[in-house]
XYZ file of C-alpha atoms in Angstrom:
362
model
C 107.036 15.980 81.727
C 107.289 19.480 81.622
C 110.739 21.533 80.923
C 110.074 24.968 79.703
C 109.316 28.120 81.616
C 105.513 29.435 81.730
C 104.549 32.299 79.947
C 102.396 34.070 82.185
C 103.514 33.497 85.999
C 100.345 32.713 87.258
C 100.424 30.612 90.229
C 99.307 26.506 89.961
C 96.340 25.658 91.822
C 95.245 22.479 93.181
C 91.862 20.478 92.198
C 89.859 18.149 94.142
C 86.727 16.524 92.840
C 84.224 14.402 94.510
C 80.939 14.193 92.808
C 78.114 12.097 91.203
C 75.770 12.341 88.346
C 72.981 9.935 88.557
C 71.610 10.852 85.174
C 74.883 9.718 83.227
C 75.790 7.194 86.033
C 79.103 9.168 86.901
C 80.472 8.369 90.642
C 84.054 10.410 90.511
C 86.765 11.196 93.072
C 89.682 13.251 91.553
C 92.738 15.019 92.681
C 95.080 16.957 90.663
C 98.199 18.616 92.150
C 99.269 22.548 91.739
C 100.826 22.333 88.285
C 100.251 18.862 87.362
C 98.733 17.902 84.145
C 96.552 14.692 84.291
C 95.446 12.899 81.477
C 91.814 11.406 81.821
C 91.510 8.088 79.741
C 88.698 5.821 79.342
C 86.659 3.823 76.580
C 83.529 5.764 75.050
C 80.854 6.225 77.790
C 83.091 5.981 80.641
C 82.548 9.382 81.850
C 84.963 11.492 80.636
C 83.123 14.319 79.264
C 80.777 14.265 82.386
C 83.640 15.370 84.200
C 84.777 17.862 82.514
C 81.226 19.130 82.348
C 81.134 19.434 86.149
C 84.191 20.891 86.583
C 83.076 23.537 83.553
C 79.904 24.517 84.893
C 78.164 22.780 82.373
C 76.393 19.965 84.073
C 75.022 20.196 87.928
C 76.113 17.382 90.153
C 73.505 15.640 91.901
C 75.849 15.655 95.087
C 79.688 16.053 95.871
C 82.139 18.892 96.222
C 84.515 20.501 94.032
C 87.414 22.785 95.309
C 89.929 24.522 93.154
C 92.406 26.213 95.350
C 90.464 28.319 97.609
C 87.392 28.382 95.382
C 84.572 26.018 95.740
C 83.172 25.205 92.525
C 79.921 23.512 94.321
C 78.888 22.241 97.281
C 75.653 21.435 99.024
C 73.601 24.130 98.277
C 76.368 26.036 96.664
C 76.846 26.040 92.510
C 79.321 28.537 91.184
C 78.590 29.609 87.805
C 80.954 28.670 84.854
C 82.562 32.323 84.210
C 83.530 32.737 87.930
C 85.526 29.463 88.207
C 88.652 30.699 86.989
C 88.549 27.744 84.295
C 89.088 27.865 80.624
C 87.756 24.776 78.219
C 89.248 24.011 75.146
C 87.197 21.701 73.288
C 87.706 19.634 70.119
C 86.886 22.365 67.702
C 88.158 25.448 68.193
C 84.879 27.315 68.129
C 86.392 30.954 67.472
C 83.640 33.894 67.014
C 83.838 34.297 63.550
C 82.997 37.927 63.299
C 85.991 38.973 65.315
C 89.476 38.724 64.360
C 92.289 36.402 65.867
C 93.607 38.752 67.948
C 90.125 39.924 68.976
C 89.326 36.253 69.821
C 92.284 35.780 72.031
C 91.384 39.209 73.944
C 88.123 38.362 74.651
C 88.827 35.992 77.693
C 90.870 38.761 79.466
C 88.267 41.742 78.386
C 85.427 39.748 80.121
C 86.987 39.930 83.192
C 87.334 43.245 83.098
C 90.989 43.587 82.125
C 91.154 46.942 80.098
C 91.215 46.669 76.234
C 94.939 47.685 75.751
C 96.089 45.155 78.438
C 93.929 42.768 76.946
C 95.316 43.338 73.498
C 98.834 43.031 74.748
C 97.973 40.045 76.877
C 96.678 38.184 73.525
C 99.717 39.074 71.206
C 102.150 37.431 73.974
C 100.129 34.580 73.652
C 99.776 34.572 70.212
C 103.697 34.725 69.859
C 103.791 31.912 72.525
C 101.900 29.674 70.043
C 103.679 30.825 66.854
C 100.647 32.381 65.693
C 101.189 36.252 65.738
C 100.963 36.379 61.805
C 97.181 35.155 62.062
C 96.203 38.542 64.249
C 94.163 40.018 61.759
C 92.712 36.946 60.265
C 89.006 35.801 60.751
C 88.197 32.168 61.372
C 87.482 31.598 57.891
C 90.970 32.573 57.093
C 92.671 30.084 59.411
C 93.446 26.269 58.665
C 92.369 23.563 61.221
C 95.821 23.457 62.810
C 95.975 27.263 62.816
C 92.878 27.709 64.298
C 93.476 25.016 67.081
C 96.860 27.363 68.100
C 94.326 30.046 68.346
C 91.890 28.324 70.421
C 94.940 27.504 73.069
C 96.227 31.113 72.912
C 92.408 31.974 73.894
C 92.144 29.855 76.418
C 95.585 30.653 78.134
C 94.694 34.456 78.283
C 92.213 34.261 80.610
C 94.875 33.011 82.707
C 92.994 30.195 84.221
C 93.452 28.277 87.397
C 92.475 25.051 85.513
C 93.034 24.451 81.907
C 90.407 21.568 80.324
C 91.216 20.026 77.062
C 88.795 17.528 75.904
C 90.425 15.757 72.952
C 92.410 18.600 71.519
C 93.886 16.440 68.893
C 90.550 15.120 67.630
C 89.760 17.385 64.612
C 93.419 17.639 63.507
C 94.802 16.195 60.594
C 97.399 13.704 61.592
C 100.076 15.123 60.363
C 99.454 18.389 62.157
C 99.628 16.286 65.677
C 103.042 15.863 66.521
C 103.795 19.724 66.065
C 100.628 20.370 67.984
C 101.513 17.655 70.980
C 105.045 20.130 71.200
C 103.318 23.312 71.533
C 101.123 21.772 74.147
C 103.888 20.361 75.970
C 105.762 23.870 76.083
C 102.512 25.854 77.085
C 101.405 23.084 79.722
C 104.387 23.487 81.822
C 103.749 23.944 85.443
C 100.202 24.186 84.762
C 97.392 22.541 86.276
C 95.545 21.130 83.784
C 93.415 17.990 82.685
C 93.559 16.180 79.232
C 90.810 14.318 78.096
C 92.220 11.958 75.143
C 92.237 8.452 73.563
C 95.700 8.590 72.420
C 98.336 6.903 74.487
C 100.793 9.131 72.815
C 99.155 12.394 74.428
C 99.406 10.930 77.772
C 103.186 9.578 77.219
C 104.137 13.323 76.035
C 101.776 15.642 77.910
C 101.089 14.259 81.143
C 102.272 13.866 84.652
C 99.857 11.155 85.760
C 96.988 9.342 84.034
C 93.305 8.600 85.480
C 91.362 5.799 84.161
C 87.798 5.735 83.974
C 85.448 2.832 83.292
C 81.557 2.832 83.503
C 81.221 5.676 85.547
C 84.419 5.150 87.997
C 88.305 5.903 88.213
C 89.392 2.571 88.147
C 93.301 2.987 87.736
C 95.312 6.153 88.703
C 99.156 6.276 88.550
C 102.352 7.840 86.809
C 101.674 7.830 83.308
C 104.809 5.131 82.700
C 103.550 3.107 85.398
C 100.068 2.592 83.835
C 101.396 2.132 80.517
C 103.926 -0.566 81.872
C 102.234 -2.102 84.541
C 98.218 -1.627 84.102
C 95.967 -2.947 86.319
C 92.870 -1.921 84.471
C 91.306 -3.648 81.481
C 91.753 -0.228 79.320
C 95.045 0.567 80.618
C 96.219 -3.181 79.355
C 94.397 -2.202 75.918
C 96.522 1.134 75.840
C 99.886 -0.604 76.666
C 98.847 -3.444 74.353
C 98.980 -6.076 77.210
C 96.999 -9.157 78.094
C 95.811 -9.063 81.601
C 94.581 -11.520 83.968
C 93.556 -11.013 87.042
C 93.285 -13.033 90.226
C 95.059 -13.927 93.536
C 99.080 -14.547 94.020
C 100.444 -17.981 94.433
C 104.048 -18.962 95.059
C 104.361 -19.201 91.279
C 102.066 -17.057 89.572
C 98.132 -16.117 89.755
C 95.152 -18.215 90.524
C 92.374 -16.931 87.852
C 88.453 -16.978 88.480
C 88.510 -20.435 86.907
C 90.807 -22.068 89.166
C 93.578 -22.130 86.225
C 96.940 -21.272 87.805
C 99.199 -18.536 85.443
C 102.877 -19.373 85.955
C 105.184 -16.045 85.618
C 107.754 -14.274 86.958
C 106.777 -12.172 90.109
C 107.585 -8.434 90.730
C 108.634 -6.612 93.857
C 105.613 -6.388 95.939
C 103.767 -9.393 95.065
C 102.389 -11.182 97.970
C 100.864 -14.756 98.124
C 97.471 -14.828 98.844
C 96.576 -11.229 97.773
C 95.435 -9.784 94.292
C 97.536 -9.869 91.490
C 97.696 -9.846 87.926
C 99.822 -11.479 84.972
C 100.389 -9.397 81.988
C 102.024 -10.552 78.834
C 102.007 -9.337 75.217
C 99.816 -10.745 72.394
C 102.838 -11.470 70.435
C 104.229 -13.873 73.006
C 101.217 -15.940 72.834
C 101.158 -19.052 70.149
C 98.151 -20.878 69.350
C 97.548 -24.861 69.064
C 94.372 -26.985 68.698
C 95.936 -29.221 71.469
C 97.990 -28.387 74.666
C 101.635 -28.586 73.824
C 104.548 -30.172 76.365
C 107.629 -29.025 77.064
C 109.364 -26.203 79.282
C 107.027 -24.445 81.686
C 104.248 -22.710 79.601
C 100.847 -21.723 80.235
C 97.921 -23.223 78.036
C 94.817 -21.759 78.622
C 91.605 -22.927 76.780
C 90.326 -20.009 74.637
C 86.938 -19.654 72.378
C 87.852 -17.568 69.228
C 85.606 -14.459 69.156
C 87.279 -12.326 66.437
C 89.856 -12.249 63.476
C 91.812 -8.788 63.312
C 93.779 -8.166 60.282
C 96.920 -6.080 61.178
C 99.130 -5.980 57.970
C 101.297 -9.082 57.911
C 99.916 -10.445 61.192
C 96.113 -11.236 62.523
C 95.019 -10.326 65.798
C 93.063 -13.247 67.344
C 90.715 -11.971 70.222
C 89.527 -14.570 72.449
C 87.690 -15.400 75.692
C 89.127 -17.853 78.666
C 86.987 -19.870 81.083
C 87.725 -17.364 83.344
C 85.968 -14.594 81.120
C 89.149 -12.922 80.659
C 89.318 -11.655 76.864
C 92.750 -12.189 75.600
C 94.599 -11.513 72.291
C 97.411 -13.272 70.300
C 99.523 -11.739 67.612
C 99.916 -14.906 64.630
C 100.723 -14.734 61.178
C 98.255 -15.247 58.561
C 100.012 -18.875 57.628
C 98.935 -20.124 61.169
C 95.296 -18.827 60.686
C 95.175 -20.850 57.478
C 97.353 -23.951 59.288
C 94.697 -24.532 62.492
C 91.688 -23.313 60.011
C 90.658 -20.515 62.489
C 87.007 -19.155 62.701
C 85.056 -17.176 65.383
C 83.480 -20.112 67.888
C 86.973 -22.508 67.541
C 88.254 -23.772 70.594
C 92.263 -23.510 70.738
C 94.683 -23.420 73.244
C 96.480 -19.883 74.254
C 100.465 -20.710 74.953
C 102.747 -18.613 76.450
C 106.064 -19.324 78.143
C 106.307 -18.555 81.687
C 109.367 -16.506 81.454
C 106.941 -13.961 78.984
C 104.402 -13.491 82.101
C 105.148 -10.557 84.652
C 103.210 -10.663 87.752
C 102.799 -7.738 89.887
C 100.242 -6.816 92.674
C 96.853 -5.159 91.833
């Protein structure tokens, strides 16, 4: 992912987390290698912010252990306060000190750890230059645009030379026109740095992360290299990110047998073994809708109950549920909707050619 030199020369540090938080129903195990950027993804309420809070010291776990290099963040009977963890948190909003100048904001982190004023200011200037914000050194927060303030926030976090950088939805407060430049900036400054970025945007994961961790319901449900997760997802949320339909089941000689006994035919990929867990994946654009199952070349025709019609410009995304409980989507034209007179609750058949279905181990 990263191809630019570090700015500060701080050695990278590995992270290990195994913790539970009962009130928020989170039970998470997470490993981040030294110098690795991990994207933490999942639907709202999955537990992503709880993980960030546990690591940053904003929340106390009910049980578990976290280790950052040789430093124990928490363990049975031990809990390191936030300021002693060597962790910097960059939240959605910049949260700059309004009474301090930009330079003083960035120098605050080093100063709070005992770095002499002159050295802290020199370090702040280096990081302002690194994020292309040197010209704002004398300004106050009220004199900055949203994108400028976010750049300052990055410089402030990194000036503290943290062993772990946490970024919680760093693009959320930005105008869409500012996002490409911010992604390029983060790509540059995250090089070889141990970091976790919480995001809902698949493009953030593609551009910034070496690896993806997906959470659902307080648990880690999928871990893998970014490209693998987005091309061969094994979780519901991963499939949604990749814009794929996902049908889990047991591999057969010709496909995957779903929970209701329906056998989904497709092309098996390397590693798929008969009798073991597998998934069938296919694009919503490859799905045709029919009132009656058609004949012809090898194809799958799953009964489907229409749940929702979602307009998408010239097409309509039809969401439905198969008897196995799997949620499926089909991308069709408005003419198809009119021809079939589709409405929520209607029974149809989702038809997809076997050649359009990829089957791989789950």
